[in-house]
CSV table of C-alpha atoms in Angstrom, one decimal:
chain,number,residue,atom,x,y,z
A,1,UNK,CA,-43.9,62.8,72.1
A,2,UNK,CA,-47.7,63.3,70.8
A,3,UNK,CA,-49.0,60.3,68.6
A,4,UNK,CA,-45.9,58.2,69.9
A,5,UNK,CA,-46.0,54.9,71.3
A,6,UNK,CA,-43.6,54.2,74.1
A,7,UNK,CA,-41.3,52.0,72.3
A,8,UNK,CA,-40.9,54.4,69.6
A,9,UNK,CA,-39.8,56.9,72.0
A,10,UNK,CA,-36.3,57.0,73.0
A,11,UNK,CA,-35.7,55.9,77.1
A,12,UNK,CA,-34.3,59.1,79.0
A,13,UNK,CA,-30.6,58.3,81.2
A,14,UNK,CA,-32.9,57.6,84.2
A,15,UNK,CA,-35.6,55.1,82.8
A,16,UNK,CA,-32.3,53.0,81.3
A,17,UNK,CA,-30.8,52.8,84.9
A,18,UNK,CA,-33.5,52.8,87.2
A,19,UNK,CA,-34.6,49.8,84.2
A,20,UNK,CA,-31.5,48.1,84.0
A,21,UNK,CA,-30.9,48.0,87.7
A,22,UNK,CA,-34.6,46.5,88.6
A,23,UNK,CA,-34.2,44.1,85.4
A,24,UNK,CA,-30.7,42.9,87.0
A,25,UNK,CA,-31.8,42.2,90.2
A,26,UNK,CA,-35.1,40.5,88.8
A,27,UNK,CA,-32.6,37.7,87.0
A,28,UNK,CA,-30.2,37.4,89.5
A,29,UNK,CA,-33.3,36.3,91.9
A,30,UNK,CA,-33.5,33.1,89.6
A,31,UNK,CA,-30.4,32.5,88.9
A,32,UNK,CA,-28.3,33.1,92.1
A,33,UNK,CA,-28.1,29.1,93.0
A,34,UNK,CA,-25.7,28.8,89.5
A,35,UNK,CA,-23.6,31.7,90.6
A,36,UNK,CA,-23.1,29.8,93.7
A,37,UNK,CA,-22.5,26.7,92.3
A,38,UNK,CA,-19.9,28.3,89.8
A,39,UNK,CA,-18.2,29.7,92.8
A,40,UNK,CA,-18.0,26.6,94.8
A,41,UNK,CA,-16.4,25.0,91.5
A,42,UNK,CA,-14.1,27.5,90.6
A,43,UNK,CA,-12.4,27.3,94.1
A,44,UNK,CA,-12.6,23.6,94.1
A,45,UNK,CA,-9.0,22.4,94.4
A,46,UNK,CA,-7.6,25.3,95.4
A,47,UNK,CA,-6.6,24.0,99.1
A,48,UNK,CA,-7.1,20.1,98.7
A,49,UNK,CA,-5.8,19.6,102.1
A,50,UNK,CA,-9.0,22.0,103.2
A,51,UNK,CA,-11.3,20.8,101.2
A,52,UNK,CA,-13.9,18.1,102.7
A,53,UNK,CA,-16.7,18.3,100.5
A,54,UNK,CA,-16.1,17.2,96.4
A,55,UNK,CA,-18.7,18.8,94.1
A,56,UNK,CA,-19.5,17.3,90.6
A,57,UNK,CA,-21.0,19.3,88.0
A,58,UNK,CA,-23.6,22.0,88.3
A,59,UNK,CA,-27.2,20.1,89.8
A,60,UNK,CA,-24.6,17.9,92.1
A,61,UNK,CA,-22.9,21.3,93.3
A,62,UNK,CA,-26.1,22.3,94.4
A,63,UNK,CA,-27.1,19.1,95.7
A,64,UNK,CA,-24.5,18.4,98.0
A,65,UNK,CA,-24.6,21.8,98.9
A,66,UNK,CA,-28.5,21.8,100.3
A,67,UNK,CA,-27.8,18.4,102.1
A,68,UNK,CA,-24.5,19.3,103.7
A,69,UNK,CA,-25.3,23.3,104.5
A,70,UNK,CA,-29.1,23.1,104.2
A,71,UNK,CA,-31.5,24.4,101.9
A,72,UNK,CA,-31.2,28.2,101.8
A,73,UNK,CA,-27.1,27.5,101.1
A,74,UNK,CA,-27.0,28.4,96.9
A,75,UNK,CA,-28.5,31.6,98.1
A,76,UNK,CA,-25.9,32.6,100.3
A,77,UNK,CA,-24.9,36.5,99.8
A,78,UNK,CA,-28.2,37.3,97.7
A,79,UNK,CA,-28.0,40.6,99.6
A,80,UNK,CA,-25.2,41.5,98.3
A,81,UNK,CA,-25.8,39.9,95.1
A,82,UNK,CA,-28.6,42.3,95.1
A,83,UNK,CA,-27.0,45.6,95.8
A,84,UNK,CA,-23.9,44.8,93.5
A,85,UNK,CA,-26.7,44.2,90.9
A,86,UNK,CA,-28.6,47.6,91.8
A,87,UNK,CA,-25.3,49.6,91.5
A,88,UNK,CA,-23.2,47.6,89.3
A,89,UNK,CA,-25.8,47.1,86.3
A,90,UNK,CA,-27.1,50.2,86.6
A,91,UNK,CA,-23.9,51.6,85.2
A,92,UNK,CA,-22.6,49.4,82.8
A,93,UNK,CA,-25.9,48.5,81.1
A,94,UNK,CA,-28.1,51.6,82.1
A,95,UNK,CA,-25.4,53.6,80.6
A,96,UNK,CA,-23.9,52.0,77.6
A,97,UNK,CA,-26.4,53.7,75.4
A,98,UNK,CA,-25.3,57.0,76.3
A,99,UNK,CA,-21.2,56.7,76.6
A,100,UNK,CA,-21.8,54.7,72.8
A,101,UNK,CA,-23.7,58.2,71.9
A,102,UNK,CA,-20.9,60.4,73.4
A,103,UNK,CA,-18.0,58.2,71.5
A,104,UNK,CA,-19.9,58.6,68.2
A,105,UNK,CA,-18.9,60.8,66.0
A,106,UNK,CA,-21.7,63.4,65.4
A,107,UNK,CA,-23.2,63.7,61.8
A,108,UNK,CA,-22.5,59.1,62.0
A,109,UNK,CA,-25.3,56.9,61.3
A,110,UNK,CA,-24.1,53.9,63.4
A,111,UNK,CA,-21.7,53.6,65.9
A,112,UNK,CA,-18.7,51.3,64.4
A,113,UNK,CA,-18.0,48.0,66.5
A,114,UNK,CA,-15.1,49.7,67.8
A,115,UNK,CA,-17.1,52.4,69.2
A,116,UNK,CA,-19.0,49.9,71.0
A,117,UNK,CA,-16.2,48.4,72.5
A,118,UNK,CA,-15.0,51.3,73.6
A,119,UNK,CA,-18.5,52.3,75.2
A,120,UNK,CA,-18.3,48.7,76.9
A,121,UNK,CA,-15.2,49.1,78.8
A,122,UNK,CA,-16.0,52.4,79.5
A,123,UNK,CA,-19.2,51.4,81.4
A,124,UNK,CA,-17.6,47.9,83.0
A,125,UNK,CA,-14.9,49.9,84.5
A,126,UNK,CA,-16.7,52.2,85.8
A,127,UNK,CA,-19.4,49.8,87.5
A,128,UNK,CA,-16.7,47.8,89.0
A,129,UNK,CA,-14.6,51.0,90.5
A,130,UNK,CA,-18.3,51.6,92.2
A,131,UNK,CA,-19.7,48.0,93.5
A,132,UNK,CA,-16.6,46.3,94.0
A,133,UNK,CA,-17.3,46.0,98.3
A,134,UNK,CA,-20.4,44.2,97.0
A,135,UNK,CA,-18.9,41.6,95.1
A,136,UNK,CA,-16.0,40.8,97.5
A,137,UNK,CA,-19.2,40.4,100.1
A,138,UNK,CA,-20.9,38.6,97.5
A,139,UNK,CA,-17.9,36.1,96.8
A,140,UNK,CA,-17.0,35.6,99.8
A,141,UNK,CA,-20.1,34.2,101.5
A,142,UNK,CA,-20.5,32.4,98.4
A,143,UNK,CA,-17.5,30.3,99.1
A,144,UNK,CA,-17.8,29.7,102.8
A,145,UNK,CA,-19.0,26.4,103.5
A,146,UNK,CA,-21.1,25.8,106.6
A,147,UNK,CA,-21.4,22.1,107.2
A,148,UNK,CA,-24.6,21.7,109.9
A,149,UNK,CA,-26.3,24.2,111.7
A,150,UNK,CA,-23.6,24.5,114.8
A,151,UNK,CA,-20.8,25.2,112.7
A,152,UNK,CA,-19.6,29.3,112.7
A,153,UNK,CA,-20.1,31.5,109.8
A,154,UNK,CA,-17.2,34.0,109.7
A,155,UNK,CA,-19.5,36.5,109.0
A,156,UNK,CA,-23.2,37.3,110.7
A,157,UNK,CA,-24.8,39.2,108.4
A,158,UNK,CA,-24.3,41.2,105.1
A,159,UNK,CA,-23.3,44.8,106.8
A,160,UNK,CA,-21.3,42.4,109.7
A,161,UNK,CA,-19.5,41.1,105.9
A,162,UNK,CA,-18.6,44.7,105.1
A,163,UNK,CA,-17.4,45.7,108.8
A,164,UNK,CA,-15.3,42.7,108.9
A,165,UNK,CA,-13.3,42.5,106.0
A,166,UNK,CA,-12.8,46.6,106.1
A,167,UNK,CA,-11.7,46.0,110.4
A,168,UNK,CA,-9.0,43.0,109.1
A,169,UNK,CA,-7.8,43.8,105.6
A,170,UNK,CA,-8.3,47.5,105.9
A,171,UNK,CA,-10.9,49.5,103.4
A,172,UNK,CA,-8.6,48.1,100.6
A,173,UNK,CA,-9.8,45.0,101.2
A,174,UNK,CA,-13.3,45.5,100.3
A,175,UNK,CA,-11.9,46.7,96.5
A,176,UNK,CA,-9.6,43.2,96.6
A,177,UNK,CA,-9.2,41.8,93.3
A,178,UNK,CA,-10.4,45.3,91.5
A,179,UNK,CA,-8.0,45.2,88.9
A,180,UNK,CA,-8.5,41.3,87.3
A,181,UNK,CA,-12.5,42.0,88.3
A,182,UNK,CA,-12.5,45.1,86.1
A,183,UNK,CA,-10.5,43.0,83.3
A,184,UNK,CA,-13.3,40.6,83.8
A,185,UNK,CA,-16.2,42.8,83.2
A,186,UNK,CA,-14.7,45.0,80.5
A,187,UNK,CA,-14.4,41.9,78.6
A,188,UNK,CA,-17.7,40.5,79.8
A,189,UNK,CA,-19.7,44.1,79.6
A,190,UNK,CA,-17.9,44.8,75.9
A,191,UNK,CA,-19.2,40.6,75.1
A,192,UNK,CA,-22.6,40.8,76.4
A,193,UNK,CA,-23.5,44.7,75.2
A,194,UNK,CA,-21.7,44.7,71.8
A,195,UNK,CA,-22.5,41.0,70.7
A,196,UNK,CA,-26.4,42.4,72.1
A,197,UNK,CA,-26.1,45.2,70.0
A,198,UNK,CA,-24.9,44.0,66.8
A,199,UNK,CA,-27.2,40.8,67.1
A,200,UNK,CA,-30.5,42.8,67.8
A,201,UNK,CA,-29.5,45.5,64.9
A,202,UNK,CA,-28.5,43.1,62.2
A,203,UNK,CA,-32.0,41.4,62.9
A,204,UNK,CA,-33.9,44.4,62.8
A,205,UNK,CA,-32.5,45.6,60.0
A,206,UNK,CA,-32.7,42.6,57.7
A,207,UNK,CA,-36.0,41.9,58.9
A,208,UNK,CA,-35.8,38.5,60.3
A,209,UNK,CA,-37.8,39.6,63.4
A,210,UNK,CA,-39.3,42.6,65.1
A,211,UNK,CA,-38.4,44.4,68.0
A,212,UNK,CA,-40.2,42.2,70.0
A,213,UNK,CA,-39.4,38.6,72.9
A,214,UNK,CA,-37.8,36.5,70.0
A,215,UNK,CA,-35.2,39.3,69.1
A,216,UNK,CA,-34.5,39.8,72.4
A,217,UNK,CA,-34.2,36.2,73.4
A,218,UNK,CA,-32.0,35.3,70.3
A,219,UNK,CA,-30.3,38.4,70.8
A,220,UNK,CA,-29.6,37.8,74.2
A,221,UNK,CA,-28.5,33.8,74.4
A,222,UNK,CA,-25.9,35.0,72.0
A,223,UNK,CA,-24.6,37.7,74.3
A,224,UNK,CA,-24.6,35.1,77.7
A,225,UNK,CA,-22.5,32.5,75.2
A,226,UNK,CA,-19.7,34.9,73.5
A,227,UNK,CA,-19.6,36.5,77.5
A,228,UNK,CA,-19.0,33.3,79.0
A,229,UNK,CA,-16.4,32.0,76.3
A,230,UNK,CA,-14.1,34.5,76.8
A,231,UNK,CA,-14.6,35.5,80.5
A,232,UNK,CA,-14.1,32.5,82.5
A,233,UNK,CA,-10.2,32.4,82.5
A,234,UNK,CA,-10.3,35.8,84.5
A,235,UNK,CA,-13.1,34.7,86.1
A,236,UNK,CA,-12.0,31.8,87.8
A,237,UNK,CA,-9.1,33.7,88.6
A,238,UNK,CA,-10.7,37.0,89.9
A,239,UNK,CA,-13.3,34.5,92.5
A,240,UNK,CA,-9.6,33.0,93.7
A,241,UNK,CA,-7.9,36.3,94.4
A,242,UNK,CA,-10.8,37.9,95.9
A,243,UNK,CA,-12.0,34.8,98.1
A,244,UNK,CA,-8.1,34.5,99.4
A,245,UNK,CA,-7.2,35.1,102.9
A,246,UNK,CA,-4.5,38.1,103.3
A,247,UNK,CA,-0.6,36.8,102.1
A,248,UNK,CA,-2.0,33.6,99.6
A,249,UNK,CA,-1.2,35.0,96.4
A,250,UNK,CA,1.1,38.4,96.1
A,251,UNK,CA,-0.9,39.6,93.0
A,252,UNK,CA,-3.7,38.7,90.4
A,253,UNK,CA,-0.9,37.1,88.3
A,254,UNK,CA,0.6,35.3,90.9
A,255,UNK,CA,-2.8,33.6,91.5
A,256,UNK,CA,-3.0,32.6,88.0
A,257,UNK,CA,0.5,31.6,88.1
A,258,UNK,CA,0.1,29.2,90.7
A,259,UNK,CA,-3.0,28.2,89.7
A,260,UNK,CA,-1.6,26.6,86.0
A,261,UNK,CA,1.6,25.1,88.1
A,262,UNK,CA,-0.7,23.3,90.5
A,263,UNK,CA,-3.7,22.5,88.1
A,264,UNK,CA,-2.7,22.8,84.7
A,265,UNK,CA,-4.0,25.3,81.9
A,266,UNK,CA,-7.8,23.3,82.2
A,267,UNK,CA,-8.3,25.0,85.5
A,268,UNK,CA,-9.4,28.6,83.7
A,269,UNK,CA,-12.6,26.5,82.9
A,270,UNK,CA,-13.6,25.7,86.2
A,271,UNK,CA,-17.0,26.2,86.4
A,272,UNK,CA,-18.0,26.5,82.8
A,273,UNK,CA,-21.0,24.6,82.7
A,274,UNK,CA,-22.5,26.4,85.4
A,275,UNK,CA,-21.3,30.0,84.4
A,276,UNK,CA,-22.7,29.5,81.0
A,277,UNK,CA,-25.9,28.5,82.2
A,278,UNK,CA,-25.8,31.5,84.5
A,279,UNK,CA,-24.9,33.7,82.1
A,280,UNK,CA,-27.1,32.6,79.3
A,281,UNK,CA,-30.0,32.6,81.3
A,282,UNK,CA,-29.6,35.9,83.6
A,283,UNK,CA,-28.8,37.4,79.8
A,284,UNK,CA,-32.3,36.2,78.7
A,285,UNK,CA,-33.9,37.4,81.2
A,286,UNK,CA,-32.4,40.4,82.3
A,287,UNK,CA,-32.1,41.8,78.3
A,288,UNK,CA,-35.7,40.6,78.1
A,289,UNK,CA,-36.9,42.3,81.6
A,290,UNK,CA,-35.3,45.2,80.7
A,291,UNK,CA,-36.6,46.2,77.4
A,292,UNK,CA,-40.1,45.5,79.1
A,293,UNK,CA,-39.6,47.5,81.6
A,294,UNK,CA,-38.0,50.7,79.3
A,295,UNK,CA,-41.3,50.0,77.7
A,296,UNK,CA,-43.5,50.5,80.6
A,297,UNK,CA,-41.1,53.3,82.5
A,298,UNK,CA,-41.6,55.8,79.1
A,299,UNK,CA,-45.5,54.7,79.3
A,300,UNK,CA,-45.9,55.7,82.8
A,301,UNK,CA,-43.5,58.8,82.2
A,302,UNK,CA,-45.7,59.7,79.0
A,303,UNK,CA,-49.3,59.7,81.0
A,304,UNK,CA,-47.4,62.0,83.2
A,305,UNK,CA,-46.7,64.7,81.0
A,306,UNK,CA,-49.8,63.8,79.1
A,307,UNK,CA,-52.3,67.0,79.3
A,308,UNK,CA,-55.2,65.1,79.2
């Protein structure tokens, strides 16, 4: 690695997941109050009878969401949010590299797009079997609504979420909704890291830009966009199933099921404004943070092993 310049030299497993991780966490800080909002949308209508406060698009969401429940409301379940992130991106980004690698077959110059698909589900089914307890927390305190400060939270506290739910539903409860979540982010994991991929190395290689912010940036808006278009159908079903209280909907597709009967086909977009905001800009800057941060990692790893 003498004479090398950190981003010439290729991250090791551990700077990629201790990067991707950190770089997660770092977008989700900025972003969180769109997650919410998405969530409050995508459950909108689900019990009318229930349902005393109407949101209208993203900015009113969170509008009527800081006057009703007070300010710190579209952060509700950042904990959470937080260690799903840690864990959950840490996998299926922090170790797409790799799985692509070990899916390739040796002697290949590139990895064909099926290949990448491959290394995409891989990775988003894996992450999901791991932080799954973190996004039923996470969803869950997302969609409670507190209306003033005497009204009762179900839950005090992020652990208090984790105790609950596993003392009520049983430990099963706290991996509700695994299989249409890991659907969800194989599809959104193979959108964001393929369409990434191809995006950055078809730019590179014609020579349009270097491997610098505007790459990444382009690279990465293009990612949140293809993610978002053909994720939020299972999204929107996956926050309903997992946010349910025990004996609502029998099954994933009996939510969805249910869901079309009582709200027609238009309801899989619930939420697309703010999801694609979300996911456009925790793309940006989470693709962004992270090849930063790869950057800096193998710096501070080279001046380690450095002799001199």
């Amino acid at each position: 690695m003498v004479g090398l310049k950190p981003s010439e030299v290729p991250p090791t497993i551990a700077v990629k997941f201790l990067g991707a991780g950190t770089a997660a966490c770092f977008a989700d800080l900025l972003t969180f109050p769109l997650d919410t909002a998405k969530v409050r949308l995508q459950i909108q209508g689900e019990n009318p009878a229930a349902q005393s406060v109407q949101y209208r698009g993203v900015l009113g969401t969170i509008l009527t969401m800081v006057r009703t429940e007070g300010l710190r409301s579209p952060y509700n379940g950042l904990v959470a949010g937080l260690q799903r992130q840690m864990s959950f991106a840490s996998i299926r980004i922090g170790l797409y590299d790799s799985v692509k690698q070990f899916y390739t077959p040796k002697g290949a110059d590139h990895s064909s797009v099926a290949i990448r698909i491959l290394a995409g589900c891989t990775t988003g089914a894996m992450a999901v079997t791991c932080a799954q307890p973190t996004d039923v927390v996470k969803v869950r305190f997302q969609a409670s609504v507190r209306l003033g400060p005497g009204s009762d939270r179900k839950y005090k506290g992020t652990m208090d979420a984790y105790r609950t739910i596993a003392r009520e539903e049983g430990v099963r409860g706290l991996w509700k909704g695994i299989w249409p979540n890991i659907t969800r982010n194989a599809i959104v994991n193979c959108a964001e890291m393929v369409t990434y991929d191809i995006i950055k190395e078809k730019l590179l290689d014609s020579h349009l830009l270097t491997d610098n912010f505007p790459c990444h940036f382009v690279s990465a808006f293009g990612a949140g966009f293809c993610a978002t278009v053909v994720a939020s159908p299972v999204d929107v079903v996956k926050t309903r199933y997992m946010n349910s209280p025990p004996g609502q909907y029998r099954s994933p597709l009996d939510c969805m099921l249910k869901m079309v009967a009582q709200e027609g086909p238009t309801a899989f977009y619930k939420g697309f404004t703010p999801s694609f905001l979300r996911l456009g800009a925790w793309n940006v800057m989470m693709f962004v943070t992270y090849e930063q941060l790869k950057r800096a990692l193998m710096k501070v790893q080279m001046l380690r092993e450095s002799p001199f």
